[in-house]
């Protein structure tokens, strides 16, 4: 009952995982400063199946942290959910509607395959 949502980063990396979660839930995301490391490509698009993004209620962050320490699983705070925008400082700031439109066929539209 602690975890509200979970999604692996094996298909598109962290940026795609966060975007898919925001779109699926209809809930915005506001990333913290420093979410993106020195290697932007690796930080945002590295496909690592062992990397999982989870969400918990604000009051349960410390409890999740304690469980992670006990299990010797690294954990990193990425940001918070809420609102109607998808925001990763310095990289992305889009309304959920724009994000959804890009995710659902943006490449096909750009290639002239879908109107």
Short mmCIF file of C-alpha atoms in Angstrom, two decimals:
data_model
loop_
_atom_site.label_atom_id
_atom_site.label_comp_id
_atom_site.label_asym_id
_atom_site.label_seq_id
_atom_site.Cartn_x
_atom_site.Cartn_y
_atom_site.Cartn_z
CA UNK A 1 0.00 0.00 0.00
CA UNK A 2 3.00 2.36 0.07
CA UNK A 3 3.69 2.66 -3.67
CA UNK A 4 1.08 4.59 -5.68
CA UNK A 5 2.68 3.93 -9.08
CA UNK A 6 5.77 2.30 -10.57
CA UNK A 7 7.29 2.27 -14.05
CA UNK A 8 10.64 0.91 -15.26
CA UNK A 9 13.04 2.96 -17.39
CA UNK A 10 13.85 0.22 -19.90
CA UNK A 11 12.01 1.75 -22.88
CA UNK A 12 13.16 5.29 -23.58
CA UNK A 13 14.81 6.04 -20.26
CA UNK A 14 13.87 8.39 -17.45
CA UNK A 15 12.43 11.19 -19.60
CA UNK A 16 10.06 8.84 -21.42
CA UNK A 17 9.09 7.07 -18.19
CA UNK A 18 8.21 10.33 -16.45
CA UNK A 19 6.32 11.58 -19.51
CA UNK A 20 4.35 8.34 -19.85
CA UNK A 21 3.44 8.42 -16.17
CA UNK A 22 2.26 12.04 -16.42
CA UNK A 23 0.21 11.30 -19.55
CA UNK A 24 -1.32 8.09 -18.17
CA UNK A 25 -2.26 9.68 -14.86
CA UNK A 26 -3.24 13.06 -16.27
CA UNK A 27 -1.06 14.61 -13.57
CA UNK A 28 1.82 17.01 -14.13
CA UNK A 29 5.38 16.56 -12.94
CA UNK A 30 7.82 19.14 -11.60
CA UNK A 31 11.39 17.90 -11.54
CA UNK A 32 13.88 19.12 -8.99
CA UNK A 33 17.01 21.03 -9.96
CA UNK A 34 19.84 18.56 -10.53
CA UNK A 35 17.62 15.72 -11.81
CA UNK A 36 19.74 15.66 -14.96
CA UNK A 37 23.34 14.62 -14.37
CA UNK A 38 26.50 15.55 -16.27
CA UNK A 39 25.60 13.27 -19.19
CA UNK A 40 22.22 14.47 -20.42
CA UNK A 41 21.79 11.54 -22.82
CA UNK A 42 22.49 8.97 -20.12
CA UNK A 43 20.47 10.77 -17.43
CA UNK A 44 17.34 11.31 -19.49
CA UNK A 45 17.38 8.51 -22.08
CA UNK A 46 19.53 5.69 -20.66
CA UNK A 47 17.46 2.51 -20.86
CA UNK A 48 18.19 0.68 -17.64
CA UNK A 49 15.67 -2.03 -16.75
CA UNK A 50 16.76 -2.02 -13.12
CA UNK A 51 15.88 1.67 -12.71
CA UNK A 52 12.29 2.11 -11.49
CA UNK A 53 10.39 5.36 -10.96
CA UNK A 54 7.88 5.13 -8.12
CA UNK A 55 5.46 7.60 -6.61
CA UNK A 56 4.28 7.75 -3.02
CA UNK A 57 2.14 10.14 -1.03
CA UNK A 58 4.16 13.11 0.26
CA UNK A 59 3.91 11.81 3.82
CA UNK A 60 5.41 8.45 2.82
CA UNK A 61 8.71 9.63 1.29
CA UNK A 62 10.66 9.08 4.53
CA UNK A 63 9.14 5.62 4.97
CA UNK A 64 10.13 4.66 1.42
CA UNK A 65 13.63 6.01 2.07
CA UNK A 66 13.97 3.90 5.21
CA UNK A 67 12.87 0.79 3.35
CA UNK A 68 15.34 1.52 0.53
CA UNK A 69 18.20 1.90 3.01
CA UNK A 70 17.23 -1.32 4.78
CA UNK A 71 17.13 -3.20 1.46
CA UNK A 72 20.35 -1.49 0.25
CA UNK A 73 18.55 -0.12 -2.81
CA UNK A 74 19.72 3.31 -4.03
CA UNK A 75 16.99 5.93 -4.12
CA UNK A 76 16.90 9.44 -5.52
CA UNK A 77 14.25 12.14 -5.20
CA UNK A 78 13.26 13.34 -8.69
CA UNK A 79 10.45 15.80 -8.04
CA UNK A 80 6.75 15.99 -7.31
CA UNK A 81 3.53 15.30 -9.15
CA UNK A 82 0.71 17.76 -9.55
CA UNK A 83 -0.58 20.49 -11.78
CA UNK A 84 -1.01 20.45 -15.53
CA UNK A 85 2.58 20.85 -16.75
CA UNK A 86 5.53 18.56 -17.34
CA UNK A 87 8.66 20.37 -16.20
CA UNK A 88 12.29 19.24 -16.08
CA UNK A 89 14.38 22.33 -15.20
CA UNK A 90 16.40 23.59 -18.14
CA UNK A 91 15.05 20.98 -20.59
CA UNK A 92 11.27 20.64 -20.82
CA UNK A 93 8.33 22.82 -19.86
CA UNK A 94 5.13 21.69 -21.58
CA UNK A 95 1.44 21.58 -20.82
CA UNK A 96 0.28 17.98 -20.40
CA UNK A 97 -1.91 18.42 -23.48
CA UNK A 98 1.17 19.32 -25.59
CA UNK A 99 3.16 16.44 -24.11
CA UNK A 100 0.35 14.00 -24.86
CA UNK A 101 0.04 15.24 -28.45
CA UNK A 102 3.79 14.83 -29.05
CA UNK A 103 3.82 11.37 -27.48
CA UNK A 104 0.83 10.14 -29.49
CA UNK A 105 2.21 10.23 -33.03
CA UNK A 106 4.52 13.22 -33.03
CA UNK A 107 7.17 11.42 -35.07
CA UNK A 108 4.64 10.17 -37.61
CA UNK A 109 3.26 13.72 -38.02
CA UNK A 110 6.75 15.10 -38.58
CA UNK A 111 7.44 12.42 -41.17
CA UNK A 112 4.16 13.20 -42.95
CA UNK A 113 2.72 9.77 -42.17
CA UNK A 114 -0.12 10.90 -39.95
CA UNK A 115 -2.19 14.05 -40.18
#
